[in-house]
Tab-separated table of C-alpha atoms in Angstrom:
chain	number	residue	atom	x	y	z
A	1	MET	CA	42.502	-63.856	-12.940
A	2	HIS	CA	42.826	-66.249	-14.876
A	3	PRO	CA	45.112	-68.911	-14.472
A	4	LYS	CA	46.665	-67.830	-18.073
A	5	ARG	CA	47.017	-64.587	-17.408
A	6	LYS	CA	48.157	-65.574	-14.117
A	7	LYS	CA	51.402	-67.645	-15.387
A	8	ARG	CA	52.691	-65.123	-18.098
A	9	LEU	CA	52.068	-62.550	-15.249
A	10	THR	CA	54.862	-64.546	-12.705
A	11	LEU	CA	56.803	-65.453	-15.439
A	12	ILE	CA	56.774	-61.447	-16.753
A	13	LEU	CA	58.230	-61.190	-12.790
A	14	PHE	CA	60.876	-63.162	-13.078
A	15	MET	CA	62.069	-62.658	-15.741
A	16	VAL	CA	62.789	-58.522	-14.777
A	17	LEU	CA	63.730	-59.906	-11.474
A	18	GLY	CA	66.517	-62.465	-12.966
A	19	VAL	CA	67.709	-59.781	-15.593
A	20	SER	CA	67.933	-56.930	-12.782
A	21	THR	CA	69.778	-59.880	-10.474
A	22	ALA	CA	72.208	-60.735	-13.311
A	23	VAL	CA	72.702	-56.329	-13.893
A	24	GLY	CA	72.929	-56.084	-10.097
A	25	LEU	CA	75.707	-58.520	-9.757
A	26	LEU	CA	77.786	-57.648	-13.106
A	27	MET	CA	77.462	-53.563	-12.018
A	28	TYR	CA	78.611	-54.373	-8.207
A	29	SER	CA	81.610	-56.614	-9.950
A	30	LEU	CA	81.814	-53.946	-12.709
A	31	SER	CA	82.211	-51.255	-10.269
A	32	GLN	CA	85.885	-50.357	-9.878
A	33	ASN	CA	86.035	-50.008	-13.970
A	34	ILE	CA	82.393	-47.682	-13.617
A	35	ASN	CA	83.724	-45.365	-11.192
A	36	LEU	CA	85.016	-42.098	-13.516
A	37	PHE	CA	88.178	-41.479	-11.391
A	38	MET	CA	89.867	-42.186	-7.786
A	39	THR	CA	89.602	-40.245	-4.982
A	40	PRO	CA	92.990	-38.975	-3.350
A	41	THR	CA	92.230	-41.656	-0.531
A	42	GLN	CA	92.936	-44.602	-2.874
A	43	ILE	CA	95.985	-42.892	-4.880
A	44	ALA	CA	97.113	-42.394	-1.271
A	45	SER	CA	96.851	-45.968	-0.297
A	46	GLY	CA	98.813	-46.871	-3.441
A	47	GLU	CA	95.423	-48.629	-5.493
A	48	ALA	CA	96.327	-46.386	-7.918
A	49	PRO	CA	98.702	-47.249	-10.880
A	50	VAL	CA	102.086	-45.403	-11.212
A	51	GLY	CA	102.445	-44.380	-15.148
A	52	ARG	CA	99.026	-45.609	-16.358
A	53	THR	CA	96.503	-43.477	-17.421
A	54	ILE	CA	93.392	-42.519	-14.641
A	55	ARG	CA	91.534	-40.099	-13.687
A	56	ALA	CA	92.048	-38.721	-10.424
A	57	GLY	CA	89.206	-36.716	-9.263
A	58	GLY	CA	88.475	-34.421	-5.429
A	59	LEU	CA	87.932	-30.671	-4.865
A	60	VAL	CA	90.387	-27.772	-5.044
A	61	GLU	CA	92.375	-27.205	-2.016
A	62	PRO	CA	91.523	-23.615	-1.201
A	63	GLY	CA	95.189	-21.810	-1.023
A	64	SER	CA	97.066	-23.870	-3.163
A	65	VAL	CA	96.704	-23.099	-6.678
A	66	VAL	CA	100.091	-21.659	-8.014
A	67	ARG	CA	101.041	-20.822	-11.943
A	68	ASP	CA	103.935	-20.573	-13.400
A	69	ASP	CA	104.958	-16.754	-13.980
A	70	SER	CA	105.611	-17.498	-17.460
A	71	GLY	CA	103.324	-20.091	-20.085
A	72	LEU	CA	99.716	-22.081	-19.018
A	73	GLY	CA	101.990	-24.092	-16.201
A	74	VAL	CA	99.331	-25.085	-13.119
A	75	ARG	CA	99.921	-26.699	-9.678
A	76	PHE	CA	97.233	-27.684	-7.330
A	77	VAL	CA	96.400	-29.557	-5.075
A	78	VAL	CA	93.219	-31.759	-4.262
A	79	SER	CA	91.842	-33.662	-1.216
A	80	ASP	CA	88.778	-35.360	-0.664
A	81	GLY	CA	88.735	-34.418	3.720
A	82	MET	CA	91.083	-37.757	3.832
A	83	SER	CA	94.142	-37.623	1.680
A	84	GLU	CA	95.439	-35.306	-0.971
A	85	VAL	CA	97.068	-35.478	-4.066
A	86	THR	CA	99.201	-32.914	-5.967
A	87	ILE	CA	98.625	-32.706	-9.310
A	88	ALA	CA	100.411	-30.404	-11.700
A	89	TYR	CA	98.756	-29.124	-15.711
A	90	GLU	CA	99.790	-27.383	-18.782
A	91	GLY	CA	96.777	-26.066	-20.271
A	92	ILE	CA	93.469	-23.799	-20.121
A	93	LEU	CA	91.397	-24.720	-17.535
A	94	PRO	CA	87.812	-24.797	-18.002
A	95	ASP	CA	85.815	-21.982	-16.736
A	96	LEU	CA	84.222	-23.237	-13.719
A	97	PHE	CA	87.491	-24.593	-12.068
A	98	ARG	CA	88.087	-22.474	-8.384
A	99	GLU	CA	89.240	-23.104	-5.603
A	100	GLY	CA	87.016	-25.418	-2.949
A	101	GLN	CA	85.464	-26.541	-6.163
A	102	GLY	CA	85.083	-30.755	-7.686
A	103	ILE	CA	87.731	-31.616	-10.415
A	104	VAL	CA	88.435	-34.201	-12.488
A	105	ALA	CA	92.161	-34.411	-14.195
A	106	MET	CA	93.439	-37.680	-16.341
A	107	GLY	CA	96.247	-38.005	-16.426
A	108	LYS	CA	99.710	-40.678	-14.751
A	109	LEU	CA	100.781	-40.850	-11.470
A	110	GLY	CA	104.170	-40.171	-11.330
A	111	GLU	CA	107.009	-42.048	-9.443
A	112	ASP	CA	107.050	-38.524	-6.985
A	113	GLY	CA	103.493	-39.018	-6.519
A	114	VAL	CA	102.552	-36.138	-8.419
A	115	PHE	CA	99.624	-36.758	-10.725
A	116	VAL	CA	100.479	-35.005	-14.278
A	117	ALA	CA	97.056	-33.961	-15.506
A	118	SER	CA	96.798	-33.750	-19.691
A	119	GLU	CA	93.162	-33.128	-19.054
A	120	VAL	CA	91.191	-31.314	-16.406
A	121	LEU	CA	87.129	-31.234	-16.122
A	122	ALA	CA	85.278	-29.173	-13.727
A	123	LYS	CA	83.007	-30.991	-11.497
A	124	HIS	CA	79.602	-28.298	-9.727
A	125	ASP	CA	77.515	-29.588	-7.382
A	126	GLU	CA	73.660	-29.839	-7.074
A	127	ASN	CA	73.087	-26.714	-5.397
A	128	TYR	CA	71.551	-24.109	-7.883
A	129	MET	CA	71.840	-20.000	-6.054
A	130	PRO	CA	71.797	-16.140	-7.259
A	131	PRO	CA	74.760	-15.134	-6.089
A	132	GLU	CA	73.627	-12.620	-3.456
A	133	VAL	CA	72.537	-15.883	-1.592
A	134	LYS	CA	75.820	-17.172	-2.015
A	135	ASP	CA	77.698	-14.343	-0.878
A	136	ALA	CA	74.590	-13.401	2.290
A	137	LEU	CA	75.797	-17.698	3.315
A	138	GLU	CA	78.853	-16.968	3.353
A	139	LYS	CA	79.136	-13.883	5.186
A	140	ALA	CA	76.939	-15.697	7.272
A	141	HIS	CA	79.208	-18.467	7.917
A	142	GLN	CA	81.720	-16.005	8.696
A	143	ASN	CA	79.384	-14.858	11.462
A	144	GLY	CA	78.414	-17.932	12.786
A	145	LYS	CA	75.908	-20.955	12.595
A	146	GLN	CA	72.836	-19.456	14.133
A	147	ALA	CA	73.480	-16.779	11.266
A	148	LEU	CA	73.819	-19.417	8.956
A	149	GLU	CA	71.047	-20.671	9.532
A	150	GLU	CA	68.518	-17.993	9.653
A	151	ALA	CA	70.707	-16.767	5.961
A	152	ARG	CA	68.906	-19.683	3.865
A	153	TYR	CA	66.189	-19.202	2.165
B	1	MET	CA	27.272	-52.451	7.992
B	2	SER	CA	24.845	-49.436	7.867
B	3	ASP	CA	26.895	-48.220	11.080
B	4	ALA	CA	30.132	-48.737	10.116
B	5	LEU	CA	29.197	-46.120	6.543
B	6	CYS	CA	27.512	-43.711	8.513
B	7	PHE	CA	30.455	-43.549	11.087
B	8	GLY	CA	33.208	-43.203	9.244
B	9	GLY	CA	37.013	-44.303	9.826
B	10	GLY	CA	36.108	-48.039	11.252
B	11	VAL	CA	38.728	-50.672	9.668
B	12	LYS	CA	35.220	-51.711	7.933
B	13	THR	CA	34.271	-48.729	6.532
B	14	GLN	CA	37.980	-48.638	5.230
B	15	LEU	CA	38.074	-52.152	3.950
B	16	ILE	CA	34.486	-51.074	2.257
B	17	ALA	CA	36.414	-48.292	0.425
B	18	VAL	CA	39.153	-50.398	-0.710
B	19	VAL	CA	36.641	-52.794	-1.943
B	20	VAL	CA	35.353	-49.999	-3.893
B	21	MET	CA	38.006	-48.205	-5.337
B	22	TRP	CA	39.242	-51.389	-6.452
B	23	GLN	CA	36.267	-52.206	-8.916
B	24	TRP	CA	36.070	-48.623	-10.065
B	25	LEU	CA	40.208	-49.162	-11.310
B	26	LYS	CA	38.904	-52.801	-12.411
B	27	GLN	CA	36.302	-51.005	-14.571
B	28	LEU	CA	38.665	-47.510	-15.863
B	29	TYR	CA	41.180	-50.819	-16.468
B	30	HIS	CA	38.339	-52.869	-18.606
B	31	ARG	CA	37.385	-49.892	-20.355
B	32	LEU	CA	41.049	-48.626	-21.376
B	33	GLY	CA	40.873	-51.190	-23.685
B	34	SER	CA	38.332	-50.440	-25.649
B	35	PRO	CA	39.704	-48.558	-28.670
B	36	LYS	CA	36.294	-46.493	-28.837
B	37	TRP	CA	35.734	-45.469	-25.075
B	38	PHE	CA	39.353	-44.243	-25.851
B	39	TYR	CA	38.887	-42.131	-29.040
B	40	GLU	CA	35.336	-40.790	-27.592
B	41	ILE	CA	37.031	-39.826	-24.204
B	42	THR	CA	39.596	-38.904	-24.829
B	43	THR	CA	38.003	-35.689	-28.054
B	44	GLY	CA	37.628	-33.222	-25.942
B	45	TRP	CA	39.967	-33.319	-23.135
B	46	ILE	CA	43.244	-32.494	-27.081
B	47	PRO	CA	42.303	-28.834	-26.844
B	48	TRP	CA	42.721	-28.732	-23.094
B	49	LEU	CA	46.232	-30.582	-22.764
B	50	ALA	CA	47.446	-28.599	-26.100
B	51	VAL	CA	46.256	-24.869	-24.546
B	52	LEU	CA	47.933	-26.219	-20.757
B	53	SER	CA	50.982	-27.112	-22.912
B	54	VAL	CA	51.554	-23.868	-24.731
B	55	ILE	CA	51.035	-21.962	-21.719
B	56	GLY	CA	53.000	-24.065	-19.617
B	57	THR	CA	55.652	-23.430	-22.294
B	58	VAL	CA	55.809	-19.832	-22.202
B	59	VAL	CA	55.473	-19.360	-18.094
B	60	GLY	CA	58.238	-21.363	-17.386
B	61	LEU	CA	60.560	-20.117	-20.380
B	62	VAL	CA	59.988	-16.544	-19.985
B	63	LEU	CA	59.977	-17.297	-15.509
B	64	GLY	CA	63.489	-19.536	-16.403
B	65	LEU	CA	65.660	-17.889	-18.594
B	66	LEU	CA	64.385	-13.911	-17.866
B	67	TYR	CA	63.334	-13.936	-14.718
B	68	ALA	CA	65.459	-16.187	-12.391
B	69	PRO	CA	68.554	-15.273	-11.451
B	70	ALA	CA	71.847	-16.249	-12.588
B	71	ASP	CA	73.526	-18.783	-10.705
B	72	TYR	CA	76.667	-17.743	-8.864
B	73	LEU	CA	78.794	-20.077	-10.049
B	74	GLN	CA	77.344	-21.416	-13.552
B	75	GLY	CA	76.368	-18.091	-14.242
B	76	ASN	CA	73.302	-18.104	-16.944
B	77	SER	CA	74.443	-21.480	-18.392
B	78	PHE	CA	72.762	-23.012	-16.171
B	79	ARG	CA	69.438	-21.884	-17.353
B	80	ILE	CA	69.346	-24.834	-20.089
B	81	ILE	CA	68.192	-26.413	-16.797
B	82	TYR	CA	64.898	-25.812	-18.052
B	83	ILE	CA	65.294	-28.216	-21.128
B	84	HIS	CA	67.069	-30.607	-19.453
B	85	VAL	CA	66.027	-31.515	-17.062
B	86	PRO	CA	62.431	-32.240	-17.950
B	87	ALA	CA	63.056	-33.672	-21.495
B	88	ALA	CA	65.623	-36.379	-19.302
B	89	ILE	CA	62.440	-37.163	-16.073
B	90	LEU	CA	60.395	-37.442	-19.341
B	91	ALA	CA	62.937	-39.865	-21.131
B	92	GLN	CA	62.869	-42.025	-18.070
B	93	SER	CA	59.313	-42.148	-17.431
B	94	ALA	CA	57.881	-43.007	-20.675
B	95	PHE	CA	60.314	-45.400	-20.826
B	96	MET	CA	58.601	-46.936	-17.740
B	97	MET	CA	54.758	-46.069	-18.741
B	98	MET	CA	56.185	-48.441	-22.045
B	99	ALA	CA	57.563	-50.761	-20.278
B	100	VAL	CA	53.941	-51.338	-18.320
B	101	ALA	CA	52.254	-51.593	-21.582
B	102	GLY	CA	54.149	-54.178	-22.705
B	103	ALA	CA	53.506	-56.213	-19.622
B	104	VAL	CA	49.558	-55.550	-19.706
B	105	TYR	CA	49.645	-56.726	-23.674
B	106	LEU	CA	52.416	-59.157	-22.722
B	107	ILE	CA	48.970	-60.366	-19.661
B	108	TRP	CA	46.079	-59.691	-21.061
B	109	ARG	CA	46.505	-59.255	-24.848
B	110	MET	CA	45.304	-56.135	-24.440
B	111	LYS	CA	45.529	-54.416	-28.056
B	112	MET	CA	45.172	-51.097	-26.984
B	113	ALA	CA	48.300	-51.505	-24.979
B	114	ALA	CA	50.270	-52.433	-27.564
B	115	TRP	CA	49.237	-49.460	-29.452
B	116	VAL	CA	50.479	-47.140	-26.788
B	117	ALA	CA	53.533	-48.514	-26.463
B	118	LYS	CA	54.589	-47.896	-30.113
B	119	VAL	CA	53.084	-44.872	-29.570
B	120	ILE	CA	55.930	-43.991	-26.790
B	121	ALA	CA	58.907	-45.368	-27.824
B	122	PRO	CA	59.069	-42.133	-30.832
B	123	ILE	CA	57.928	-39.921	-28.403
B	124	GLY	CA	60.731	-41.539	-25.787
B	125	ALA	CA	63.356	-41.484	-27.892
B	126	SER	CA	63.285	-37.870	-28.601
B	127	PHE	CA	62.884	-36.764	-25.040
B	128	CYS	CA	65.722	-39.029	-24.443
B	129	LEU	CA	68.011	-37.448	-27.336
B	130	ILE	CA	67.050	-34.570	-26.339
B	131	ALA	CA	68.134	-34.534	-22.502
B	132	LEU	CA	71.229	-36.188	-24.001
B	133	LEU	CA	72.153	-33.279	-26.845
B	134	THR	CA	71.532	-30.253	-24.049
B	135	GLY	CA	73.195	-32.015	-21.762
B	136	ALA	CA	76.628	-32.108	-24.238
B	137	ILE	CA	75.197	-28.230	-24.356
B	138	TRP	CA	75.441	-27.898	-20.680
B	139	GLY	CA	78.617	-29.843	-20.051
B	140	LYS	CA	80.705	-27.648	-22.492
B	141	PRO	CA	81.503	-24.708	-20.932
B	142	THR	CA	80.754	-26.005	-17.440
B	143	TRP	CA	82.533	-29.396	-17.364
B	144	GLY	CA	85.005	-28.071	-20.491
B	145	THR	CA	83.819	-31.182	-22.227
B	146	TRP	CA	80.599	-32.343	-24.278
B	147	TRP	CA	80.723	-35.773	-23.179
B	148	VAL	CA	82.851	-38.314	-20.544
B	149	TRP	CA	81.955	-41.716	-20.364
B	150	ASP	CA	80.478	-41.654	-16.356
B	151	ALA	CA	77.858	-43.603	-15.412
B	152	ARG	CA	75.079	-41.280	-15.381
B	153	LEU	CA	75.880	-40.170	-19.333
B	154	THR	CA	76.919	-43.534	-20.558
B	155	SER	CA	73.314	-45.157	-18.878
B	156	MET	CA	71.639	-42.378	-20.699
B	157	LEU	CA	73.081	-43.026	-23.697
B	158	LEU	CA	71.722	-46.567	-22.910
B	159	LEU	CA	68.576	-45.873	-22.310
B	160	LEU	CA	68.506	-44.111	-26.265
B	161	PHE	CA	69.753	-47.351	-27.600
B	162	LEU	CA	66.539	-49.361	-25.773
B	163	TYR	CA	64.188	-47.191	-27.182
B	164	PHE	CA	65.917	-47.665	-30.641
B	165	GLY	CA	65.836	-52.080	-30.002
B	166	VAL	CA	62.152	-51.579	-28.821
B	167	MET	CA	60.834	-49.143	-31.618
B	168	ALA	CA	62.470	-51.992	-34.309
B	169	LEU	CA	61.650	-54.625	-32.670
B	170	GLN	CA	57.766	-53.313	-32.869
B	171	GLN	CA	58.458	-53.529	-36.587
B	172	ALA	CA	60.557	-56.263	-36.725
B	173	MET	CA	58.253	-59.206	-37.942
B	174	GLU	CA	55.406	-59.771	-40.212
B	175	SER	CA	53.126	-60.515	-38.067
B	176	GLU	CA	51.971	-57.466	-35.645
B	177	ASP	CA	51.018	-59.492	-32.740
B	178	SER	CA	54.731	-61.276	-32.083
B	179	SER	CA	56.589	-57.587	-33.053
B	180	TYR	CA	54.456	-56.138	-29.994
B	181	ARG	CA	55.238	-59.015	-27.960
B	182	ALA	CA	59.367	-58.861	-28.754
B	183	GLY	CA	59.483	-54.991	-27.996
B	184	ALA	CA	57.095	-55.554	-24.701
B	185	ILE	CA	59.893	-58.027	-23.720
B	186	LEU	CA	62.799	-55.873	-24.302
B	187	SER	CA	61.482	-52.425	-22.598
B	188	LEU	CA	60.350	-54.719	-19.382
B	189	VAL	CA	64.472	-55.974	-20.067
B	190	GLY	CA	65.493	-52.652	-20.241
B	191	LEU	CA	64.163	-51.310	-17.138
B	192	VAL	CA	66.892	-52.438	-15.168
B	193	ASN	CA	68.130	-49.171	-16.752
B	194	ILE	CA	66.131	-46.628	-14.624
B	195	PRO	CA	67.280	-47.270	-11.292
B	196	ILE	CA	70.715	-47.542	-12.627
B	197	ILE	CA	70.878	-43.995	-14.779
B	198	LYS	CA	68.832	-42.862	-11.087
B	199	TYR	CA	71.246	-43.573	-8.428
B	200	SER	CA	73.965	-44.105	-10.856
B	201	VAL	CA	75.424	-40.382	-9.578
B	202	GLU	CA	75.058	-41.897	-6.029
B	203	TRP	CA	76.365	-45.234	-6.162
B	204	TRP	CA	79.630	-44.793	-8.570
B	205	ASN	CA	81.286	-41.247	-8.608
B	206	THR	CA	80.567	-39.936	-11.552
B	207	LEU	CA	81.202	-36.394	-13.460
B	208	HIS	CA	77.394	-35.571	-13.204
B	209	GLN	CA	76.187	-34.314	-10.056
B	210	PRO	CA	73.893	-35.845	-7.828
B	211	ALA	CA	70.083	-34.460	-8.113
B	212	THR	CA	68.791	-31.682	-7.201
B	213	LEU	CA	65.081	-32.516	-6.323
B	214	LYS	CA	64.626	-34.849	-4.033
B	215	LEU	CA	61.558	-36.408	-3.400
B	216	THR	CA	62.538	-36.645	0.361
B	217	GLU	CA	64.746	-33.465	0.952
B	218	LYS	CA	63.834	-29.768	0.664
B	219	PRO	CA	65.354	-29.277	-3.099
B	220	SER	CA	69.234	-27.405	-2.888
B	221	MET	CA	67.846	-24.525	-5.442
B	222	HIS	CA	66.445	-21.518	-5.021
B	223	PRO	CA	62.764	-21.113	-4.887
B	224	ASP	CA	63.132	-18.582	-7.353
B	225	MET	CA	64.917	-20.983	-10.002
B	226	LEU	CA	62.742	-24.081	-9.033
B	227	ILE	CA	59.424	-22.873	-9.565
B	228	PRO	CA	59.951	-22.518	-13.732
B	229	LEU	CA	61.834	-25.967	-13.474
B	230	LEU	CA	58.594	-26.908	-11.588
B	231	ILE	CA	56.271	-25.819	-14.065
B	232	MET	CA	58.603	-26.877	-17.473
B	233	ILE	CA	58.421	-30.967	-15.515
B	234	VAL	CA	54.740	-30.781	-15.234
B	235	THR	CA	54.507	-29.202	-18.529
B	236	THR	CA	56.451	-31.751	-20.364
B	237	TYR	CA	54.313	-34.371	-18.600
B	238	VAL	CA	50.929	-32.649	-20.369
B	239	PHE	CA	52.792	-32.600	-23.418
B	240	PHE	CA	53.717	-35.589	-23.142
B	241	ALA	CA	50.230	-36.827	-22.335
B	242	LEU	CA	49.080	-34.989	-25.724
B	243	LEU	CA	51.268	-36.584	-27.683
B	244	VAL	CA	50.342	-40.155	-26.814
B	245	ILE	CA	46.499	-39.130	-27.157
B	246	LEU	CA	46.762	-38.104	-30.598
B	247	ARG	CA	49.178	-40.900	-31.935
B	248	THR	CA	47.014	-43.221	-30.119
B	249	ARG	CA	44.411	-42.356	-31.652
B	250	ASN	CA	45.850	-42.493	-35.413
B	251	GLU	CA	46.577	-46.044	-34.006
B	252	ILE	CA	42.550	-46.510	-33.571
B	253	LEU	CA	41.506	-44.677	-36.186
B	254	TRP	CA	44.634	-46.896	-38.466
B	255	HIS	CA	43.695	-50.988	-36.941
B	256	GLU	CA	39.743	-50.123	-36.659
B	257	ARG	CA	39.015	-48.590	-39.662
B	258	LYS	CA	36.738	-51.134	-40.958
B	259	ARG	CA	34.475	-51.042	-37.704
B	260	SER	CA	31.399	-49.147	-37.888
B	261	TRP	CA	32.175	-46.934	-35.588
B	262	VAL	CA	35.102	-45.672	-37.838
B	263	LYS	CA	33.617	-44.928	-40.767
B	264	GLN	CA	30.775	-42.880	-39.110
B	265	ILE	CA	33.545	-40.479	-38.323
B	266	LEU	CA	35.649	-40.330	-41.453
B	267	GLU	CA	32.123	-40.262	-42.828
B	268	SER	CA	30.992	-36.505	-40.868
């Protein structure tokens, strides 16, 4: 390669590398702010500020959803497998809100440890399958692990 | 030497194969630098690419919208994936291609590379915009919001602004050469955003779900839903190639308009 071109190539490589390193360090140091929500574990360990608007996210614990007899009030427990946090919300839940599904709630953590949400968003995962397959998977899950392996596509 | 050629698999043979391929690639590279060669060789490709794009889009969309089963959780609203995912993939691939073309221009001063980079920018920006819009439309019925400032959505919006920046720089200065160089530098700097978009859903917690299609693992999608998606992705690449070739040919005709071979084409 022509020495002049070689010089330009190294210059470009260094530029891309330098920018990447700078941005990488920046992203790393800002990762607390880039995270969209706090996990129940973070909230349970006291990382979450009380009384400030934050987002909390996790899976809705099956069987934990309690609706008000009158009105739109709802309480449910969100967990990440390690810790749990109770969320209270008044309003219309998104269509995809289900027990066992992920949600992200925006609101404030109260002194009593209950998270009072002003907005609840539903998270969905990266798995796509027809309802029959889902049913088959669930049935198989009940019948044992071996059957599950067979039912997979 | 001849022995090595006869009995394939030897180290020597492999070495020769590598050298031959390298020479061939070098030759191709030098040819790509010739506007006339590019113009002539792509003339015959255009109808094929156009037909393939139409067939692929029709087959992919019919399979995806009519024949693929509804999702167990999202019902029919997941079907926007057949536009959203190909557009998002293309927006990122196009940016990488634009940056590579920019680097080639910066290093070798190849005019063709500058034209290709200039041509890709608005196409990539369009795909990026389509990905953002279809994402918002998908987000409303599933997540419950059009937009959220999570890492994936924000980095994708940044990609759109980077495209706008590159497009602006490519036309910013009096001299075409310095404009192209400025655009190339910004596209190389912006390259750092591509891995951020890709891994945003893994590095940070986001509302956006992680990738369904992975290179190392089985896709977490039922085959009846997956096949139309793959068809749409490949078709979008073909369509992109068609657009880039058509617009590059225009650039060639414009810049080489005083050359005799272009005059001949225009006269006939």
